[in-house]
Tab-separated table of C-alpha atoms in Angstrom:
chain	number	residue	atom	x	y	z
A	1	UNK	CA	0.000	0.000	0.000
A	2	UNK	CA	3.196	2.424	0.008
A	3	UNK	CA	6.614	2.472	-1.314
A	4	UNK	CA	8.410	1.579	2.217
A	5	UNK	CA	6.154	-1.664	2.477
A	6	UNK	CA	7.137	-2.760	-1.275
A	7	UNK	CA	10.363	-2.447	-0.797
A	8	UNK	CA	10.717	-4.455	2.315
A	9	UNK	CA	8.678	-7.209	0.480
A	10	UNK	CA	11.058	-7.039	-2.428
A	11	UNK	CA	13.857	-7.156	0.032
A	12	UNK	CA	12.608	-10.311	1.621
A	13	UNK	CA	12.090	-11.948	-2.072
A	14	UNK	CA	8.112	-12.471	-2.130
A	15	UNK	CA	5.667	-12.398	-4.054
A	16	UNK	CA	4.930	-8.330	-3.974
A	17	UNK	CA	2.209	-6.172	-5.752
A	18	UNK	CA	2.406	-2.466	-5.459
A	19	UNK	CA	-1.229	-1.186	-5.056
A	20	UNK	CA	-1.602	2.625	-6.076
A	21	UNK	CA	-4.606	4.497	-6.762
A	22	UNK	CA	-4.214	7.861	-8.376
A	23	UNK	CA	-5.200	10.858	-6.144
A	24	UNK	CA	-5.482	8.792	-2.910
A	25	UNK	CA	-2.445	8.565	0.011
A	26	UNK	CA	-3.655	5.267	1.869
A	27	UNK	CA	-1.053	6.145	4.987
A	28	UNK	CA	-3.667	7.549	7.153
A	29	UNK	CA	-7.401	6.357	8.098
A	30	UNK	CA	-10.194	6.533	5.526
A	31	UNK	CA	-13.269	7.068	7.726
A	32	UNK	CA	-16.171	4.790	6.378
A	33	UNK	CA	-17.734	5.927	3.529
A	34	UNK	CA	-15.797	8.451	2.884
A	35	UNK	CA	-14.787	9.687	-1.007
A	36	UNK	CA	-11.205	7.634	-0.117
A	37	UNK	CA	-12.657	5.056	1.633
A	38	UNK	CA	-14.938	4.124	-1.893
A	39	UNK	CA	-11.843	4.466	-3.644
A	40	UNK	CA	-9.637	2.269	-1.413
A	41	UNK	CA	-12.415	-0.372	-1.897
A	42	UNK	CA	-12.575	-0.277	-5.389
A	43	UNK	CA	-8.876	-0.435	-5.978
A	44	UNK	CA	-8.593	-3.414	-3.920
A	45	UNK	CA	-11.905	-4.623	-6.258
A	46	UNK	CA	-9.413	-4.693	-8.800
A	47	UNK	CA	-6.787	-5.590	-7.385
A	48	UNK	CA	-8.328	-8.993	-6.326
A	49	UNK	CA	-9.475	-9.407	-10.002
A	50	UNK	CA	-5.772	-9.221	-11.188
A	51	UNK	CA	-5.141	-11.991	-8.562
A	52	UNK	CA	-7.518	-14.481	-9.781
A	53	UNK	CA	-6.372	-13.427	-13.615
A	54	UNK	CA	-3.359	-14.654	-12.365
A	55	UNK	CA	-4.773	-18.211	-11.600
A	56	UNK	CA	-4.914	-17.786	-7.751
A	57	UNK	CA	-7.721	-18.954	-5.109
A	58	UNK	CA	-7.812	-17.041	-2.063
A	59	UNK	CA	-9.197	-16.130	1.489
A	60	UNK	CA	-9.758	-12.358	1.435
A	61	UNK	CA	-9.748	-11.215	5.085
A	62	UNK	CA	-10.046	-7.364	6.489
A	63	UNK	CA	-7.623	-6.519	8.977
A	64	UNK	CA	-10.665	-6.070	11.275
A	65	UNK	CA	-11.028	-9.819	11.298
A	66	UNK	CA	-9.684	-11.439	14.362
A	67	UNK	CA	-8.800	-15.487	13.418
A	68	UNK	CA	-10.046	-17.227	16.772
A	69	UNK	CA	-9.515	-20.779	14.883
A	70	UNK	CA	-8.238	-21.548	11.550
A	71	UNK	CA	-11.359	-20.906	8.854
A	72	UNK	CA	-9.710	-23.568	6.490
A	73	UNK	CA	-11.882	-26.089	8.971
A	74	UNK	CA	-15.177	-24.345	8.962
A	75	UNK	CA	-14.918	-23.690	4.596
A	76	UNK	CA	-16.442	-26.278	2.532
A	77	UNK	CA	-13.737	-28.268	-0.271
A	78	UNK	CA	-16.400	-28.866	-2.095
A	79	UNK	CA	-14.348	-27.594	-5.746
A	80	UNK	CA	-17.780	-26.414	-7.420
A	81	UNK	CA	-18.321	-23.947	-5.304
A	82	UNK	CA	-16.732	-20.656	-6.550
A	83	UNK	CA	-17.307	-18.391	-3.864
A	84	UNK	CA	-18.294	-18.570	-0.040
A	85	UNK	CA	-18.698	-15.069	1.815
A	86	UNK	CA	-19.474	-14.020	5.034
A	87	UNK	CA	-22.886	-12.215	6.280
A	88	UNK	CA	-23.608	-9.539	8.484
A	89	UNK	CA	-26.856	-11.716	9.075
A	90	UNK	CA	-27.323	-15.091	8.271
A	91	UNK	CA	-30.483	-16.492	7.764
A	92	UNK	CA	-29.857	-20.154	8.075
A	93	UNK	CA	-30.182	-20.853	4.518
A	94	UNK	CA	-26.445	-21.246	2.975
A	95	UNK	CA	-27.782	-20.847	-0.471
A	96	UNK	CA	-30.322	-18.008	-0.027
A	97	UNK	CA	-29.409	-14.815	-2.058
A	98	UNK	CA	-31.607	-13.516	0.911
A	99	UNK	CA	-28.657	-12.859	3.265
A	100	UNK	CA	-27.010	-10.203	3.923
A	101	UNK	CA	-23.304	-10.418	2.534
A	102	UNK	CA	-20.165	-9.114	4.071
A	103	UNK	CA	-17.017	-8.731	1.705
A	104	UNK	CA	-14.812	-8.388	4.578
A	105	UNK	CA	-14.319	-12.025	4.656
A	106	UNK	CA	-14.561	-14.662	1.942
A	107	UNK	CA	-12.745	-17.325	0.193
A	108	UNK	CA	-12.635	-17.179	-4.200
A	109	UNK	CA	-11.696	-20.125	-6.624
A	110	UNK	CA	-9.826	-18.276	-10.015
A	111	UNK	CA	-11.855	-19.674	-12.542
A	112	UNK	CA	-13.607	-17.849	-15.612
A	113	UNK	CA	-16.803	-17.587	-13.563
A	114	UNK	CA	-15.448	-15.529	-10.709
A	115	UNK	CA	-12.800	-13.879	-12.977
A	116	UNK	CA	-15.823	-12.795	-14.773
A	117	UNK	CA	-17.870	-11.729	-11.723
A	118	UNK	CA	-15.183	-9.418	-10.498
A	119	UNK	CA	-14.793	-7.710	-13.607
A	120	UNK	CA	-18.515	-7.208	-13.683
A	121	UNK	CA	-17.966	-5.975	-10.353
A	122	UNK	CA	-15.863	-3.558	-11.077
A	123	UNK	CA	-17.137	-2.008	-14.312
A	124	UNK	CA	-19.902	-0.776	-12.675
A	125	UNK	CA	-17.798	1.489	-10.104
A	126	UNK	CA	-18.949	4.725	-12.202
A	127	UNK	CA	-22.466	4.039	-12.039
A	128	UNK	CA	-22.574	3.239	-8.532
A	129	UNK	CA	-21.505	6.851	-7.307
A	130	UNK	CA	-21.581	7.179	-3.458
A	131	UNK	CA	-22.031	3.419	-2.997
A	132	UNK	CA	-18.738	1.544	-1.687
A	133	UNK	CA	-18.324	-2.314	-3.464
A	134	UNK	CA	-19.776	-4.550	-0.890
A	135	UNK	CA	-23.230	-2.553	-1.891
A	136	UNK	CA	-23.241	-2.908	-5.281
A	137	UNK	CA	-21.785	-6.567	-5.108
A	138	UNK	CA	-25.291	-7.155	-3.040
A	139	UNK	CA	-27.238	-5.135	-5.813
A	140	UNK	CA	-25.249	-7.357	-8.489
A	141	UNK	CA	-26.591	-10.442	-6.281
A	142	UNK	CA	-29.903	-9.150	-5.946
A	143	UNK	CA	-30.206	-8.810	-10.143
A	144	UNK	CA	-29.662	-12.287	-10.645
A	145	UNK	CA	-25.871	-11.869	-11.695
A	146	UNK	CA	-24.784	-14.885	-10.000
A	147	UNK	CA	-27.350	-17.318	-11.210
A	148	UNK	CA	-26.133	-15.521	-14.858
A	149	UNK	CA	-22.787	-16.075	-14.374
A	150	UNK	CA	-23.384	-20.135	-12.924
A	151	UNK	CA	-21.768	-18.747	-10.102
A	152	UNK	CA	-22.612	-21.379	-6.811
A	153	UNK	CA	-22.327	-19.628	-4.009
A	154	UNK	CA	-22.308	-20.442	-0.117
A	155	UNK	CA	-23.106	-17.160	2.749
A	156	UNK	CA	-21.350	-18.452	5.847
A	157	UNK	CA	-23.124	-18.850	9.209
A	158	UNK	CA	-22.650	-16.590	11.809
A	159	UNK	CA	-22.440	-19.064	14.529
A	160	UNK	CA	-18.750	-19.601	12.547
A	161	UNK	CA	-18.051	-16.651	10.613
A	162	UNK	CA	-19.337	-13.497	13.064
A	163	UNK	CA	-19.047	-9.924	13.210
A	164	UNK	CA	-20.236	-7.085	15.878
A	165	UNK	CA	-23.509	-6.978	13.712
A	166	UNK	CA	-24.468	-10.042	14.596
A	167	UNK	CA	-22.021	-12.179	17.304
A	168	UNK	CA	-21.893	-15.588	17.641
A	169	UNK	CA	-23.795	-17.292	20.545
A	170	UNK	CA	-21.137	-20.714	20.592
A	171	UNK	CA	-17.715	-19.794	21.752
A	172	UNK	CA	-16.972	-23.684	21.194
A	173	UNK	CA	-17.663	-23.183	17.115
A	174	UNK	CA	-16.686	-19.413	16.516
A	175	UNK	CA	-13.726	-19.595	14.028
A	176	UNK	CA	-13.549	-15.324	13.023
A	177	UNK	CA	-14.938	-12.225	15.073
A	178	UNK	CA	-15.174	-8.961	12.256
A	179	UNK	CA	-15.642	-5.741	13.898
A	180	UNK	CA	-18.127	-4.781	11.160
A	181	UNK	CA	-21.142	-2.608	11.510
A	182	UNK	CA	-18.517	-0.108	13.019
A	183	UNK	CA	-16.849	3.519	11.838
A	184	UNK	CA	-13.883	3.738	13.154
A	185	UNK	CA	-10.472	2.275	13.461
A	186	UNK	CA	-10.453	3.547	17.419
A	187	UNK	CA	-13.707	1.851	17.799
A	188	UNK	CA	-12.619	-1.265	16.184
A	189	UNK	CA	-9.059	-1.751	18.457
A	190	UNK	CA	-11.017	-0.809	21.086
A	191	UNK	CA	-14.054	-3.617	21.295
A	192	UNK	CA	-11.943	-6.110	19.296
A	193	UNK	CA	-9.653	-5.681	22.349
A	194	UNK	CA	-12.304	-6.267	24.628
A	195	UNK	CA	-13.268	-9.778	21.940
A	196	UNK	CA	-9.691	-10.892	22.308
A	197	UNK	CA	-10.202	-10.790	26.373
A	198	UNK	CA	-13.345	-12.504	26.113
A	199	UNK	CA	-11.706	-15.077	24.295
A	200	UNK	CA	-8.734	-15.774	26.912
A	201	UNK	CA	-10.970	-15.656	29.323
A	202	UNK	CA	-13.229	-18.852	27.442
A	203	UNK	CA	-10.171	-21.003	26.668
A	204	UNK	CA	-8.518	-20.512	30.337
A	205	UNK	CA	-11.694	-21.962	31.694
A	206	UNK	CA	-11.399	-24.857	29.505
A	207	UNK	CA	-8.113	-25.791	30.404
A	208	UNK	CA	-9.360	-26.045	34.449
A	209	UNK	CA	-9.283	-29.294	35.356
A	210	UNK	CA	-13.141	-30.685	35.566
A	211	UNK	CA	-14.585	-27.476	34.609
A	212	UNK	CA	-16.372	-28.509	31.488
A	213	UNK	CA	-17.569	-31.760	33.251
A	214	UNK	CA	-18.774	-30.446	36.558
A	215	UNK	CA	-20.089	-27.087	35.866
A	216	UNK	CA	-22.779	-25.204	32.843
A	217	UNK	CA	-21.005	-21.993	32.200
A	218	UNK	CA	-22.620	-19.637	29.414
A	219	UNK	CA	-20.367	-17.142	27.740
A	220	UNK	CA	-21.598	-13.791	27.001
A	221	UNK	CA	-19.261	-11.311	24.610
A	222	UNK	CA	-18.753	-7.821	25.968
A	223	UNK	CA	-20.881	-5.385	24.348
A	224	UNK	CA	-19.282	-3.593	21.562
A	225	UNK	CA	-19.860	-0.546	23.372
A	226	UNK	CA	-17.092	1.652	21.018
A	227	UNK	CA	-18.256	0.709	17.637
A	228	UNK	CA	-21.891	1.664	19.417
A	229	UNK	CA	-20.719	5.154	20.427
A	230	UNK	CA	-18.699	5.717	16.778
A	231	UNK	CA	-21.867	5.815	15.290
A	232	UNK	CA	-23.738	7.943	18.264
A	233	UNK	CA	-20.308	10.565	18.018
A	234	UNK	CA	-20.269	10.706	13.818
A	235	UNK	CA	-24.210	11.673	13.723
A	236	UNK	CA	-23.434	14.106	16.612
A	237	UNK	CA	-20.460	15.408	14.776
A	238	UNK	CA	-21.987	15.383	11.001
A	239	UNK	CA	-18.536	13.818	10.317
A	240	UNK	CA	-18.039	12.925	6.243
């Protein structure tokens, strides 16, 4: 995302892809849905496009996803399925187009189908003005694109695959924690902290001796009370 970060990629002799976007300095914060915030999310639109062109399946995760156990286990390996995403509500239907999606998390095969799906995606950046990709991926959904494209598709569960919009209630089967439905980056470190905690405090009860066997504990997350009050302080603020 800036020169200093390429460099010390090419230095350690990986596989490195300079990601500019003309006009836009990614070194600092871009508030949600903000004018650089749509553009950040559109250049990494087609950035992920160039990926798959290049013959590469991959988990996409946000750096606001916190890894409690390794997704690999919880995503089907089933090879005809091109695309499984993550929800901000799930509505216990896998294959319903009725759920909510979340791009923040999702794992892509590179075939023709999804090659062609992301370019879709993308050309349609200058007709979707004020509307950041995860929207007009949905829209795209909601149109029928994927049924056009043969596209199968599975939405994740929540009870796996949760966020702050909608947490999981089983700390035994949660694999990833997104701090979604959220403004800002303050907010986020702040109540994914507070998730992190929560989740020491579950596994050090597990490793008591007897304690799952002689005792009916129910885990409760702390309330996301920062990502609450980002919202509350931006309508306060008329922040842009």
């Amino acid at each position: 995302m800036d020169r200093t970060a390429y460099m010390m990629c090419k230095f350690r002799r990986l596989n490195c892809y300079r990601l500019v976007t003309e006009g836009v300095n990614f070194a600092g914060e871009k508030l949600y849905m903000s004018e650089d915030f749509i553009k950040m999310m559109w250049s990494r639109t087609i950035f992920l496009a160039d990926v798959l062109r290049r013959g590469y399946s991959f988990i996409f995760t946000d750096t606001d996803v916190m890894w409690l156990r390794n997704p690999l286990a919880r995503l089907s390996s089933n090879e005809t399925e091109d695309l499984q995403i993550s929800t901000d509500v799930f509505n216990g239907d896998p294959w319903s187009e009725k759920n909510l999606i979340n791009t923040g998390f999702y794992f892509v095969r590179s075939n023709n189908r999804t090659i062609s799906l992301f370019e879709t995606w993308y050309s349609t950046k200058d007709n979707a003005t004020g509307k950041k990709e995860q929207d007009v991926l949905l829209d795209l959904m909601r149109l029928g694109m994927f049924r056009v494209l043969g596209l199968k598709v599975r939405f994740l569960d929540t009870q796996y695959f949760s966020g702050f919009c909608t947490d999981s209630k089983d700390f035994g089967a949660v694999t990833t924690v997104h701090a979604n439905c959220c403004r800002s980056i303050v907010a986020k470190v702040f109540d994914l902290t507070a998730v992190l905690r929560d989740w020491k405090r579950y596994k050090f009860s597990n490793r008591r001796p007897g304690y799952a066997r002689n005792r009916t504990v129910r885990h409760m997350w702390t309330k996301h009370v920062g990502c609450w009050k980002s919202w509350r302080v931006t309508m306060n603020n008329t922040v842009h």
